[in-house]
PDB file of C-alpha atoms in Angstrom:
ATOM      1  CA  MET J   1     -86.087  -4.846  91.868  1.00 32.00           C
ATOM      2  CA  GLY J   2     -84.543  -6.374  94.469  1.00 32.00           C
ATOM      3  CA  PRO J   3     -86.340  -7.578  97.547  1.00 29.00           C
ATOM      4  CA  TRP J   4     -89.401  -5.865  98.432  1.00 30.00           C
ATOM      5  CA  VAL J   5     -89.095  -4.759 102.173  1.00 31.00           C
ATOM      6  CA  THR J   6     -91.185  -4.156 105.442  1.00 33.00           C
ATOM      7  CA  GLY J   7     -89.265  -1.045 106.223  1.00 34.00           C
ATOM      8  CA  ALA J   8     -89.884   0.811 103.245  1.00 37.00           C
ATOM      9  CA  ARG J   9     -93.507   0.070 102.977  1.00 47.00           C
ATOM     10  CA  LEU J  10     -93.197  -1.435  99.399  1.00 46.00           C
ATOM     11  CA  ILE J  11     -96.453  -2.975  97.877  1.00 48.00           C
ATOM     12  CA  SER J  12     -95.810  -5.583  95.120  1.00 44.00           C
ATOM     13  CA  PRO J  13     -96.328  -4.752  91.696  1.00 40.00           C
ATOM     14  CA  ILE J  14     -97.136  -7.771  90.641  1.00 38.00           C
ATOM     15  CA  ARG J  15     -98.709  -8.873  93.528  1.00 40.00           C
ATOM     16  CA  ARG J  16    -101.993  -7.359  93.318  1.00 40.00           C
ATOM     17  CA  LEU J  17    -101.855  -7.767  89.300  1.00 39.00           C
ATOM     18  CA  ARG J  18    -105.105 -10.330  89.206  1.00 36.00           C
ATOM     19  CA  GLY J  19    -104.020 -13.617  87.780  1.00 34.00           C
ATOM     20  CA  SER J  20    -100.264 -12.507  88.272  1.00 32.00           C
ATOM     21  CA  ALA J  21     -98.733 -13.727  91.548  1.00 33.00           C
ATOM     22  CA  SER J  22     -95.008 -13.980  90.217  1.00 37.00           C
ATOM     23  CA  VAL J  23     -92.403 -12.098  87.728  1.00 37.00           C
ATOM     24  CA  ALA J  24     -92.525 -15.117  85.390  1.00 34.00           C
ATOM     25  CA  GLY J  25     -96.280 -14.816  85.037  1.00 35.00           C
ATOM     26  CA  LEU J  26     -95.978 -11.410  83.547  1.00 36.00           C
ATOM     27  CA  LEU J  27     -93.250 -12.353  81.313  1.00 34.00           C
ATOM     28  CA  LEU J  28     -95.973 -14.640  79.873  1.00 33.00           C
ATOM     29  CA  MET J  29     -98.219 -12.248  79.170  1.00 34.00           C
ATOM     30  CA  TRP J  30     -96.366  -9.468  78.336  1.00 36.00           C
ATOM     31  CA  ALA J  31     -93.032  -9.849  75.710  1.00 38.00           C
ATOM     32  CA  VAL J  32     -90.826  -7.070  74.513  1.00 38.00           C
ATOM     33  CA  GLN J  33     -88.884  -7.977  71.631  1.00 42.00           C
ATOM     34  CA  PRO J  34     -85.288  -5.881  71.276  1.00 40.00           C
ATOM     35  CA  GLY J  35     -86.895  -2.551  69.145  1.00 43.00           C
ATOM     36  CA  ILE J  36     -86.827   1.151  68.964  1.00 41.00           C
ATOM     37  CA  GLY J  37     -87.011   3.428  71.803  1.00 56.00           C
ATOM     38  CA  GLN J  38     -89.785   5.181  72.785  1.00 76.00           C
ATOM     39  CA  ASP J  39     -90.954   7.820  75.481  1.00 85.00           C
ATOM     40  CA  LEU J  40     -92.883   7.695  77.779  1.00 89.00           C
ATOM     41  CA  ARG J  41     -95.387  10.460  79.083  1.00 92.00           C
ATOM     42  CA  GLY J  42     -97.642   9.947  82.347  1.00 95.00           C
ATOM     43  CA  ARG J  43     -99.258  11.311  85.538  1.00 96.00           C
ATOM     44  CA  VAL J  44     -99.249  10.376  89.485  1.00 97.00           C
ATOM     45  CA  THR J  45    -102.662  10.725  90.197  1.00 96.00           C
ATOM     46  CA  LEU J  46    -104.928   9.967  93.602  1.00 94.00           C
ATOM     47  CA  ALA J  47    -107.786   7.880  93.203  1.00 79.00           C
ATOM     48  CA  ASP J  48    -110.097  11.173  92.212  1.00 80.00           C
ATOM     49  CA  SER J  49    -107.961  11.824  89.363  1.00 87.00           C
ATOM     50  CA  LEU J  50    -106.572  14.574  90.803  1.00 93.00           C
ATOM     51  CA  PRO J  51    -102.447  15.385  90.138  1.00 95.00           C
ATOM     52  CA  VAL J  52     -99.909  14.536  92.551  1.00 96.00           C
ATOM     53  CA  GLY J  53     -96.798  16.669  92.314  1.00 96.00           C
ATOM     54  CA  GLY J  54     -93.636  16.425  93.702  1.00 96.00           C
ATOM     55  CA  VAL J  55     -93.442  12.766  94.047  1.00 96.00           C
ATOM     56  CA  ARG J  56     -90.466  10.454  93.411  1.00 97.00           C
ATOM     57  CA  VAL J  57     -91.324   7.854  90.154  1.00 97.00           C
ATOM     58  CA  GLU J  58     -89.211   5.399  88.981  1.00 96.00           C
ATOM     59  CA  LEU J  59     -88.967   3.455  86.077  1.00 95.00           C
ATOM     60  CA  HIS J  60     -87.893  -0.463  86.408  1.00 93.00           C
ATOM     61  CA  SER J  61     -87.155  -3.042  83.890  1.00 90.00           C
ATOM     62  CA  VAL J  62     -87.619  -6.804  84.810  1.00 86.00           C
ATOM     63  CA  SER J  63     -86.668  -9.513  82.586  1.00 82.00           C
ATOM     64  CA  GLN J  64     -86.259 -13.002  82.732  1.00 77.00           C
ATOM     65  CA  THR J  65     -82.663 -12.782  84.514  1.00 78.00           C
ATOM     66  CA  GLU J  66     -82.514  -9.751  86.183  1.00 81.00           C
ATOM     67  CA  GLY J  67     -84.816  -6.230  87.618  1.00 85.00           C
ATOM     68  CA  ALA J  68     -83.535  -2.860  87.569  1.00 89.00           C
ATOM     69  CA  ILE J  69     -84.351   0.554  88.070  1.00 93.00           C
ATOM     70  CA  VAL J  70     -83.932   2.422  84.345  1.00 92.00           C
ATOM     71  CA  ASP J  71     -84.387   5.754  85.852  1.00 94.00           C
ATOM     72  CA  SER J  72     -86.268   8.227  87.839  1.00 96.00           C
ATOM     73  CA  ALA J  73     -87.966  11.454  88.637  1.00 96.00           C
ATOM     74  CA  ILE J  74     -89.945  14.243  90.607  1.00 97.00           C
ATOM     75  CA  ALA J  75     -93.260  14.394  89.304  1.00 97.00           C
ATOM     76  CA  GLY J  76     -94.271  18.342  88.438  1.00 97.00           C
ATOM     77  CA  GLN J  77     -96.672  20.089  89.732  1.00 93.00           C
ATOM     78  CA  ASN J  78     -99.570  18.623  87.671  1.00 95.00           C
ATOM     79  CA  GLY J  79     -98.364  14.956  88.366  1.00 96.00           C
ATOM     80  CA  GLN J  80     -96.712  14.694  84.891  1.00 96.00           C
ATOM     81  CA  PHE J  81     -93.653  12.809  84.489  1.00 96.00           C
ATOM     82  CA  ASP J  82     -91.230  11.668  81.258  1.00 95.00           C
ATOM     83  CA  PHE J  83     -89.217   8.866  80.900  1.00 93.00           C
ATOM     84  CA  SER J  84     -87.232   7.041  77.646  1.00 89.00           C
ATOM     85  CA  PHE J  85     -87.227   3.654  77.187  1.00 85.00           C
ATOM     86  CA  PRO J  86     -83.698   2.248  76.222  1.00 82.00           C
ATOM     87  CA  GLU J  87     -82.886   1.902  72.591  1.00 75.00           C
ATOM     88  CA  SER J  88     -82.584  -1.924  72.835  1.00 67.00           C
ATOM     89  CA  THR J  89     -84.637  -4.222  75.470  1.00 69.00           C
ATOM     90  CA  GLU J  90     -83.907  -8.296  75.983  1.00 74.00           C
ATOM     91  CA  ALA J  91     -86.383 -10.381  74.645  1.00 74.00           C
ATOM     92  CA  GLY J  92     -89.068 -11.020  77.485  1.00 76.00           C
ATOM     93  CA  THR J  93     -88.786  -7.721  79.534  1.00 84.00           C
ATOM     94  CA  VAL J  94     -91.504  -5.894  81.020  1.00 87.00           C
ATOM     95  CA  PHE J  95     -91.565  -2.604  82.194  1.00 91.00           C
ATOM     96  CA  LEU J  96     -93.412  -1.134  85.418  1.00 93.00           C
ATOM     97  CA  VAL J  97     -93.658   2.337  86.930  1.00 95.00           C
ATOM     98  CA  GLY J  98     -93.548   3.079  90.517  1.00 96.00           C
ATOM     99  CA  ALA J  99     -94.198   5.789  92.160  1.00 96.00           C
ATOM    100  CA  ARG J 100     -93.743   7.124  95.975  1.00 94.00           C
ATOM    101  CA  TYR J 101     -96.271   8.466  98.113  1.00 95.00           C
ATOM    102  CA  GLY J 102     -96.938   8.342 101.950  1.00 91.00           C
ATOM    103  CA  GLY J 103     -93.994   6.238 102.075  1.00 90.00           C
ATOM    104  CA  VAL J 104     -95.673   3.145  99.843  1.00 93.00           C
ATOM    105  CA  LEU J 105     -94.366   3.021  96.680  1.00 92.00           C
ATOM    106  CA  TYR J 106     -97.257   2.561  94.124  1.00 94.00           C
ATOM    107  CA  TRP J 107     -97.372   0.570  90.231  1.00 93.00           C
ATOM    108  CA  GLY J 108     -98.847   1.319  87.588  1.00 93.00           C
ATOM    109  CA  PRO J 109     -99.879  -1.404  84.664  1.00 91.00           C
ATOM    110  CA  PRO J 110     -97.078  -3.504  83.082  1.00 90.00           C
ATOM    111  CA  ILE J 111     -95.950  -1.912  79.841  1.00 85.00           C
ATOM    112  CA  HIS J 112     -93.757  -2.785  76.985  1.00 74.00           C
ATOM    113  CA  PRO J 113     -92.307   0.472  75.008  1.00 62.00           C
ATOM    114  CA  THR J 114     -93.352  -0.912  71.520  1.00 67.00           C
ATOM    115  CA  ASN J 115     -97.058  -1.094  71.878  1.00 73.00           C
ATOM    116  CA  PRO J 116     -97.985   2.521  71.570  1.00 66.00           C
ATOM    117  CA  ASP J 117    -101.370   1.638  73.054  1.00 73.00           C
ATOM    118  CA  GLU J 118     -99.986   0.674  76.252  1.00 74.00           C
ATOM    119  CA  LEU J 119     -98.464   4.064  76.682  1.00 79.00           C
ATOM    120  CA  ALA J 120    -101.565   6.626  75.818  1.00 83.00           C
ATOM    121  CA  ASP J 121    -103.014   8.001  79.077  1.00 88.00           C
ATOM    122  CA  TYR J 122    -100.794   6.044  81.405  1.00 93.00           C
ATOM    123  CA  SER J 123    -101.171   6.809  84.816  1.00 93.00           C
ATOM    124  CA  VAL J 124     -99.948   5.853  88.560  1.00 95.00           C
ATOM    125  CA  ALA J 125    -102.466   5.585  91.180  1.00 94.00           C
ATOM    126  CA  VAL J 126    -101.090   6.563  94.964  1.00 96.00           C
ATOM    127  CA  PHE J 127    -103.690   6.873  97.812  1.00 96.00           C
ATOM    128  CA  ASP J 128    -103.634   8.377 101.003  1.00 95.00           C
ATOM    129  CA  THR J 129    -102.657   6.655 103.963  1.00 95.00           C
ATOM    130  CA  ALA J 130    -104.446   5.577 107.516  1.00 96.00           C
ATOM    131  CA  LEU J 131    -102.544   4.171 110.625  1.00 96.00           C
ATOM    132  CA  VAL J 132    -104.397   1.252 112.309  1.00 97.00           C
ATOM    133  CA  ALA J 133    -104.023  -0.020 115.860  1.00 97.00           C
ATOM    134  CA  GLY J 134    -104.921  -3.543 115.208  1.00 96.00           C
ATOM    135  CA  PRO J 135    -106.842  -6.064 112.823  1.00 96.00           C
ATOM    136  CA  VAL J 136    -109.368  -4.030 111.104  1.00 96.00           C
ATOM    137  CA  GLY J 137    -112.407  -6.817 111.523  1.00 93.00           C
ATOM    138  CA  SER J 138    -114.293  -5.282 108.640  1.00 94.00           C
ATOM    139  CA  LEU J 139    -112.152  -6.466 105.879  1.00 96.00           C
ATOM    140  CA  LYS J 140    -113.326  -8.716 103.751  1.00 97.00           C
ATOM    141  CA  SER J 141    -112.474 -11.877 102.186  1.00 97.00           C
ATOM    142  CA  GLU J 142    -112.681 -11.919  98.400  1.00 97.00           C
ATOM    143  CA  PHE J 143    -111.876 -15.574  97.748  1.00 97.00           C
ATOM    144  CA  ARG J 144    -110.000 -18.268 100.061  1.00 98.00           C
ATOM    145  CA  HIS J 145    -108.211 -21.239  98.538  1.00 97.00           C
ATOM    146  CA  VAL J 146    -107.617 -24.481 100.605  1.00 97.00           C
ATOM    147  CA  VAL J 147    -105.847 -27.664  99.231  1.00 96.00           C
ATOM    148  CA  VAL J 148    -105.679 -30.384 101.577  1.00 96.00           C
ATOM    149  CA  THR J 149    -103.319 -33.398 101.389  1.00 95.00           C
ATOM    150  CA  PRO J 150    -103.617 -35.830 103.935  1.00 93.00           C
ATOM    151  CA  GLY J 151    -100.617 -37.744 105.228  1.00 87.00           C
ATOM    152  CA  PRO J 152     -98.787 -40.165 107.885  1.00 84.00           C
ATOM    153  CA  ALA J 153     -98.404 -37.240 110.170  1.00 85.00           C
ATOM    154  CA  GLY J 154    -101.672 -35.286 109.427  1.00 92.00           C
ATOM    155  CA  LEU J 155    -102.805 -32.775 107.020  1.00 96.00           C
ATOM    156  CA  GLN J 156    -100.715 -30.772 104.857  1.00 96.00           C
ATOM    157  CA  ILE J 157    -102.786 -27.751 104.436  1.00 97.00           C
ATOM    158  CA  ALA J 158    -101.757 -24.457 101.624  1.00 97.00           C
ATOM    159  CA  GLU J 159    -104.302 -21.518 101.535  1.00 97.00           C
ATOM    160  CA  ILE J 160    -104.510 -18.768  99.116  1.00 97.00           C
ATOM    161  CA  ILE J 161    -106.745 -16.009 100.693  1.00 98.00           C
ATOM    162  CA  ASP J 162    -107.052 -12.812  98.836  1.00 98.00           C
ATOM    163  CA  VAL J 163    -108.312  -9.724 100.993  1.00 98.00           C
ATOM    164  CA  GLU J 164    -110.011  -7.054 100.083  1.00 97.00           C
ATOM    165  CA  GLY J 165    -108.637  -3.190 100.859  1.00 96.00           C
ATOM    166  CA  VAL J 166    -110.691  -0.146 101.551  1.00 95.00           C
ATOM    167  CA  PRO J 167    -111.636   2.539  98.902  1.00 92.00           C
ATOM    168  CA  GLU J 168    -109.416   5.271  98.455  1.00 91.00           C
ATOM    169  CA  ARG J 169    -106.900   4.341 101.741  1.00 94.00           C
ATOM    170  CA  THR J 170    -103.649   2.223 102.407  1.00 97.00           C
ATOM    171  CA  LEU J 171    -103.838   1.124 105.713  1.00 97.00           C
ATOM    172  CA  LEU J 172    -100.668   1.278 107.654  1.00 97.00           C
ATOM    173  CA  PRO J 173     -99.832  -0.561 111.255  1.00 96.00           C
ATOM    174  CA  SER J 174     -98.976   2.241 113.497  1.00 95.00           C
ATOM    175  CA  GLY J 175     -95.916   0.265 115.104  1.00 93.00           C
ATOM    176  CA  ASP J 176     -93.767  -2.420 114.460  1.00 89.00           C
ATOM    177  CA  SER J 177     -95.996  -5.107 116.191  1.00 91.00           C
ATOM    178  CA  VAL J 178     -99.130  -4.139 114.688  1.00 96.00           C
ATOM    179  CA  PHE J 179    -101.299  -6.204 112.191  1.00 97.00           C
ATOM    180  CA  VAL J 180    -103.392  -4.498 109.895  1.00 98.00           C
ATOM    181  CA  TRP J 181    -104.987  -7.894 108.900  1.00 98.00           C
ATOM    182  CA  ALA J 182    -105.160 -11.156 111.226  1.00 97.00           C
ATOM    183  CA  GLY J 183    -107.284 -14.487 109.811  1.00 95.00           C
ATOM    184  CA  ALA J 184    -107.900 -17.765 111.455  1.00 94.00           C
ATOM    185  CA  LEU J 185    -106.371 -20.655 110.552  1.00 96.00           C
ATOM    186  CA  ALA J 186    -107.121 -24.400 111.235  1.00 96.00           C
ATOM    187  CA  GLY J 187    -107.819 -25.492 114.778  1.00 92.00           C
ATOM    188  CA  ASN J 188    -104.102 -27.334 115.607  1.00 91.00           C
ATOM    189  CA  ALA J 189    -101.983 -25.489 112.982  1.00 94.00           C
ATOM    190  CA  HIS J 190     -98.386 -25.674 113.020  1.00 94.00           C
ATOM    191  CA  ALA J 191     -95.148 -25.368 111.182  1.00 94.00           C
ATOM    192  CA  VAL J 192     -96.724 -22.574 109.331  1.00 96.00           C
ATOM    193  CA  PHE J 193     -94.746 -20.509 106.472  1.00 94.00           C
ATOM    194  CA  PRO J 194     -95.162 -18.001 104.138  1.00 95.00           C
ATOM    195  CA  ALA J 195     -96.127 -19.633 100.241  1.00 94.00           C
ATOM    196  CA  GLN J 196     -94.958 -18.418  97.034  1.00 89.00           C
ATOM    197  CA  GLY J 197     -97.156 -16.016  95.391  1.00 90.00           C
ATOM    198  CA  GLY J 198     -98.108 -14.065  98.432  1.00 94.00           C
ATOM    199  CA  VAL J 199     -97.286 -10.940 100.630  1.00 95.00           C
ATOM    200  CA  PRO J 200     -93.518 -10.761 101.708  1.00 93.00           C
ATOM    201  CA  PRO J 201     -92.939 -13.332 104.025  1.00 95.00           C
ATOM    202  CA  GLN J 202     -91.111 -10.308 106.764  1.00 95.00           C
ATOM    203  CA  ASP J 203     -95.038  -8.889 106.779  1.00 96.00           C
ATOM    204  CA  LEU J 204     -96.430 -12.070 108.104  1.00 97.00           C
ATOM    205  CA  ALA J 205     -96.479 -13.695 111.592  1.00 95.00           C
ATOM    206  CA  VAL J 206     -98.362 -16.314 113.398  1.00 93.00           C
ATOM    207  CA  ARG J 207     -99.759 -15.778 116.771  1.00 88.00           C
ATOM    208  CA  ASP J 208    -102.081 -17.736 118.572  1.00 82.00           C
ATOM    209  CA  GLY J 209    -103.458 -19.637 115.954  1.00 83.00           C
ATOM    210  CA  THR J 210    -104.027 -16.676 113.732  1.00 92.00           C
ATOM    211  CA  ILE J 211    -101.690 -15.293 110.488  1.00 96.00           C
ATOM    212  CA  GLY J 212    -101.489 -11.808 110.594  1.00 97.00           C
ATOM    213  CA  PHE J 213    -100.206  -9.284 107.966  1.00 97.00           C
ATOM    214  CA  ALA J 214     -98.310  -6.033 108.921  1.00 96.00           C
ATOM    215  CA  GLY J 215     -97.623  -4.602 105.779  1.00 95.00           C
ATOM    216  CA  ALA J 216     -99.038  -1.820 103.584  1.00 96.00           C
ATOM    217  CA  LEU J 217    -102.701  -2.947 102.311  1.00 97.00           C
ATOM    218  CA  PRO J 218    -103.620  -0.720  99.568  1.00 94.00           C
ATOM    219  CA  PRO J 219    -107.318  -0.283  98.328  1.00 95.00           C
ATOM    220  CA  THR J 220    -106.564  -3.020  95.582  1.00 91.00           C
ATOM    221  CA  GLY J 221    -106.076  -5.627  98.911  1.00 95.00           C
ATOM    222  CA  ILE J 222    -103.319  -8.446  99.416  1.00 97.00           C
ATOM    223  CA  ARG J 223    -102.952 -11.721  98.595  1.00 97.00           C
ATOM    224  CA  VAL J 224    -101.728 -13.844 101.820  1.00 97.00           C
ATOM    225  CA  ALA J 225    -100.246 -17.433 100.579  1.00 97.00           C
ATOM    226  CA  VAL J 226     -99.090 -19.819 103.607  1.00 97.00           C
ATOM    227  CA  GLU J 227     -98.747 -23.880 104.099  1.00 97.00           C
ATOM    228  CA  TYR J 228     -98.785 -25.840 107.253  1.00 97.00           C
ATOM    229  CA  MET J 229     -99.590 -28.863 109.380  1.00 96.00           C
ATOM    230  CA  VAL J 230    -102.518 -29.894 110.831  1.00 96.00           C
ATOM    231  CA  SER J 231    -102.236 -32.378 113.830  1.00 92.00           C
ATOM    232  CA  GLY J 232    -104.722 -35.447 113.422  1.00 91.00           C
ATOM    233  CA  THR J 233    -107.207 -35.830 110.524  1.00 93.00           C
ATOM    234  CA  GLU J 234    -109.626 -32.936 110.939  1.00 96.00           C
ATOM    235  CA  TYR J 235    -109.518 -29.726 109.444  1.00 97.00           C
ATOM    236  CA  ALA J 236    -111.879 -27.314 111.220  1.00 97.00           C
ATOM    237  CA  LEU J 237    -112.074 -23.654 110.422  1.00 97.00           C
ATOM    238  CA  ARG J 238    -113.771 -21.089 112.115  1.00 96.00           C
ATOM    239  CA  VAL J 239    -114.474 -17.728 109.265  1.00 96.00           C
ATOM    240  CA  GLU J 240    -113.681 -14.721 111.194  1.00 94.00           C
ATOM    241  CA  HIS J 241    -113.803 -12.393 107.920  1.00 96.00           C
ATOM    242  CA  PRO J 242    -116.873 -12.040 105.625  1.00 96.00           C
ATOM    243  CA  THR J 243    -115.924 -14.586 102.446  1.00 97.00           C
ATOM    244  CA  GLU J 244    -117.493 -14.217  99.169  1.00 98.00           C
ATOM    245  CA  ARG J 245    -116.087 -17.568  98.087  1.00 98.00           C
ATOM    246  CA  LEU J 246    -114.105 -20.276  99.625  1.00 98.00           C
ATOM    247  CA  GLU J 247    -113.203 -23.282  98.022  1.00 97.00           C
ATOM    248  CA  LEU J 248    -111.517 -26.388  98.965  1.00 97.00           C
ATOM    249  CA  LEU J 249    -109.523 -29.458  97.321  1.00 96.00           C
ATOM    250  CA  VAL J 250    -108.810 -32.710  98.740  1.00 95.00           C
ATOM    251  CA  MET J 251    -106.164 -34.824  97.283  1.00 91.00           C
ATOM    252  CA  PRO J 252    -107.655 -38.586  97.629  1.00 87.00           C
ATOM    253  CA  ARG J 253    -106.142 -41.783  98.874  1.00 85.00           C
ATOM    254  CA  ALA J 254    -106.737 -45.342  98.556  1.00 83.00           C
ATOM    255  CA  GLY J 255    -109.391 -46.549 101.122  1.00 85.00           C
ATOM    256  CA  MET J 256    -109.838 -42.538 102.563  1.00 88.00           C
ATOM    257  CA  THR J 257    -113.632 -41.492 103.675  1.00 92.00           C
ATOM    258  CA  LEU J 258    -114.333 -37.979 104.032  1.00 93.00           C
ATOM    259  CA  GLN J 259    -116.988 -35.917 105.429  1.00 95.00           C
ATOM    260  CA  VAL J 260    -117.121 -32.635 105.126  1.00 96.00           C
ATOM    261  CA  ASP J 261    -119.656 -29.949 106.726  1.00 97.00           C
ATOM    262  CA  GLY J 262    -120.339 -26.208 105.983  1.00 97.00           C
ATOM    263  CA  LEU J 263    -119.482 -26.730 101.959  1.00 97.00           C
ATOM    264  CA  ALA J 264    -121.207 -28.484  98.866  1.00 97.00           C
ATOM    265  CA  GLU J 265    -119.377 -30.925  96.429  1.00 95.00           C
ATOM    266  CA  ALA J 266    -118.830 -29.504  93.394  1.00 94.00           C
ATOM    267  CA  SER J 267    -117.725 -30.947  90.108  1.00 90.00           C
ATOM    268  CA  VAL J 268    -114.303 -31.467  88.882  1.00 86.00           C
ATOM    269  CA  GLY J 269    -113.148 -30.543  85.561  1.00 76.00           C
ATOM    270  CA  SER J 270    -111.801 -33.545  83.459  1.00 71.00           C
ATOM    271  CA  ASP J 271    -108.792 -32.028  82.265  1.00 70.00           C
ATOM    272  CA  MET J 272    -107.464 -32.368  85.845  1.00 67.00           C
ATOM    273  CA  ALA J 273    -104.441 -34.316  85.420  1.00 68.00           C
ATOM    274  CA  VAL J 274    -104.442 -35.398  89.406  1.00 73.00           C
ATOM    275  CA  PRO J 275    -107.759 -36.644  90.995  1.00 79.00           C
ATOM    276  CA  LEU J 276    -109.347 -34.906  93.808  1.00 90.00           C
ATOM    277  CA  ARG J 277    -112.701 -33.960  95.384  1.00 92.00           C
ATOM    278  CA  ARG J 278    -113.393 -30.288  95.215  1.00 95.00           C
ATOM    279  CA  PHE J 279    -116.119 -28.491  97.470  1.00 97.00           C
ATOM    280  CA  THR J 280    -117.046 -24.945  97.504  1.00 97.00           C
ATOM    281  CA  ALA J 281    -119.410 -22.256  99.315  1.00 98.00           C
ATOM    282  CA  THR J 282    -120.539 -18.730  98.810  1.00 98.00           C
ATOM    283  CA  ASP J 283    -121.221 -15.588 101.095  1.00 98.00           C
ATOM    284  CA  LEU J 284    -119.871 -16.871 104.093  1.00 97.00           C
ATOM    285  CA  SER J 285    -120.685 -14.609 106.899  1.00 96.00           C
ATOM    286  CA  VAL J 286    -118.181 -14.246 110.434  1.00 96.00           C
ATOM    287  CA  ALA J 287    -118.230 -17.400 112.609  1.00 96.00           C
ATOM    288  CA  ALA J 288    -119.572 -20.047 109.977  1.00 97.00           C
ATOM    289  CA  THR J 289    -117.532 -23.284 110.244  1.00 97.00           C
ATOM    290  CA  VAL J 290    -115.852 -25.507 107.988  1.00 97.00           C
ATOM    291  CA  SER J 291    -114.825 -28.972 108.900  1.00 97.00           C
ATOM    292  CA  VAL J 292    -113.459 -32.044 106.876  1.00 96.00           C
ATOM    293  CA  ARG J 293    -112.758 -35.208 108.694  1.00 95.00           C
ATOM    294  CA  VAL J 294    -110.462 -37.785 106.885  1.00 94.00           C
ATOM    295  CA  GLY J 295    -110.925 -41.384 107.714  1.00 91.00           C
ATOM    296  CA  PHE J 296    -109.203 -44.509 106.196  1.00 83.00           C
ATOM    297  CA  GLU J 297    -110.328 -48.097 106.005  1.00 76.00           C
ATOM    298  CA  GLU J 298    -108.493 -50.844 106.853  1.00 65.00           C
ATOM    299  CA  PRO J 299    -108.952 -53.414 103.971  1.00 55.00           C
ATOM    300  CA  GLY J 300    -109.307 -56.917 105.158  1.00 45.00           C
ATOM    301  CA  ARG J 301    -106.417 -59.900 103.803  1.00 44.00           C
ATOM    302  CA  GLY J 302    -109.120 -61.330 101.162  1.00 39.00           C
ATOM    303  CA  GLN J 303    -110.121 -57.587 100.199  1.00 42.00           C
ATOM    304  CA  ALA J 304    -106.565 -56.391  99.429  1.00 42.00           C
ATOM    305  CA  TRP J 305    -106.612 -56.756  95.391  1.00 41.00           C
ATOM    306  CA  VAL J 306    -109.477 -54.485  95.856  1.00 41.00           C
ATOM    307  CA  TRP J 307    -107.241 -51.526  97.094  1.00 39.00           C
ATOM    308  CA  PHE J 308    -104.817 -52.585  94.692  1.00 44.00           C
ATOM    309  CA  ALA J 309    -106.897 -52.466  91.485  1.00 45.00           C
ATOM    310  CA  VAL J 310    -108.297 -49.053  93.200  1.00 40.00           C
ATOM    311  CA  ALA J 311    -104.520 -47.684  93.072  1.00 44.00           C
ATOM    312  CA  LEU J 312    -103.667 -49.202  89.656  1.00 47.00           C
ATOM    313  CA  ALA J 313    -107.400 -47.512  88.297  1.00 46.00           C
ATOM    314  CA  LEU J 314    -106.311 -44.255  89.998  1.00 45.00           C
ATOM    315  CA  GLY J 315    -102.808 -43.871  88.389  1.00 48.00           C
ATOM    316  CA  ALA J 316    -104.311 -44.814  85.160  1.00 47.00           C
ATOM    317  CA  ALA J 317    -106.870 -42.073  85.371  1.00 45.00           C
ATOM    318  CA  ALA J 318    -104.053 -39.617  85.901  1.00 45.00           C
ATOM    319  CA  VAL J 319    -101.771 -40.759  83.166  1.00 45.00           C
ATOM    320  CA  LEU J 320    -104.935 -40.484  80.526  1.00 44.00           C
ATOM    321  CA  SER J 321    -105.923 -37.193  81.498  1.00 43.00           C
ATOM    322  CA  GLN J 322    -102.475 -35.835  81.350  1.00 45.00           C
ATOM    323  CA  ARG J 323    -102.433 -37.360  77.787  1.00 48.00           C
ATOM    324  CA  LEU J 324    -105.888 -35.775  76.907  1.00 42.00           C
ATOM    325  CA  THR J 325    -104.332 -32.583  78.502  1.00 43.00           C
ATOM    326  CA  ARG J 326    -101.722 -32.468  75.990  1.00 47.00           C
ATOM    327  CA  LYS J 327    -103.829 -33.710  72.837  1.00 47.00           C
ATOM    328  CA  SER J 328    -106.344 -30.446  74.043  1.00 48.00           C
ATOM    329  CA  SER J 329    -103.219 -28.079  74.521  1.00 47.00           C
TER     330      SER J 329
END
């Protein structure tokens, strides 16, 4: 299928399928065994189900080893298109249908040709576009997940931000340097780089302590995934977009103390193989603040055995948790 590039305004077929952030994830959910070929008849429609004709439609196959365009066609006046699947396919192959409309490539649901139910009433939804001259402040964050790992050089941060789109419109930047969406990172953030599972790296940029997205933002939204470092021992965030849910995980270290403001501590599932502390909040408004302060107690000589025992206990708990996880799986 090739890289997704900004210039062509492509939207990842994987990114906005909820719960699937990679091709590997799809391959675990849909498996196609070598089998008989079938025909696919579908339609390209706008959000209100009106057919869209004259649109280029592509049939893609994604296997464990490669992705490729199998066939392409121009949709008829009623938005209809027809494809024939190959007579045989590599085990683990997923088929995706993409339709190019308004300079953006949209994707239909993943399918495999051996399941007739997935071929019935198949359609690819496309949307009209709207150009924006700067970040849209009204965009909501459906979910923000933060992992804080204390280290000798500061705090290592990993974040995933699910940004909601606007109904029935795909937002496009009006220029090459224009952000469609921008969000604040923690104070003192540096060494920021995109992480796997989010939008294409070339669509992200960092300016003045914020991460910005300069690609196509469809009604289904986008997922921004980044990693960075924070100098010192405090993670401090000022929320810039209404956020439905924020979850923060802290990886503990022996002798570590925590002071958390703006979040409530929540329980952690017993199946977690790594000990950690979890904090959550819902319905955060603009200008809400969240902070995590990390400290380390220095044990005296006579108490050194206590910290050694704590370290052993943490290690034993991790091993036990992994064993229990294997038994339950």
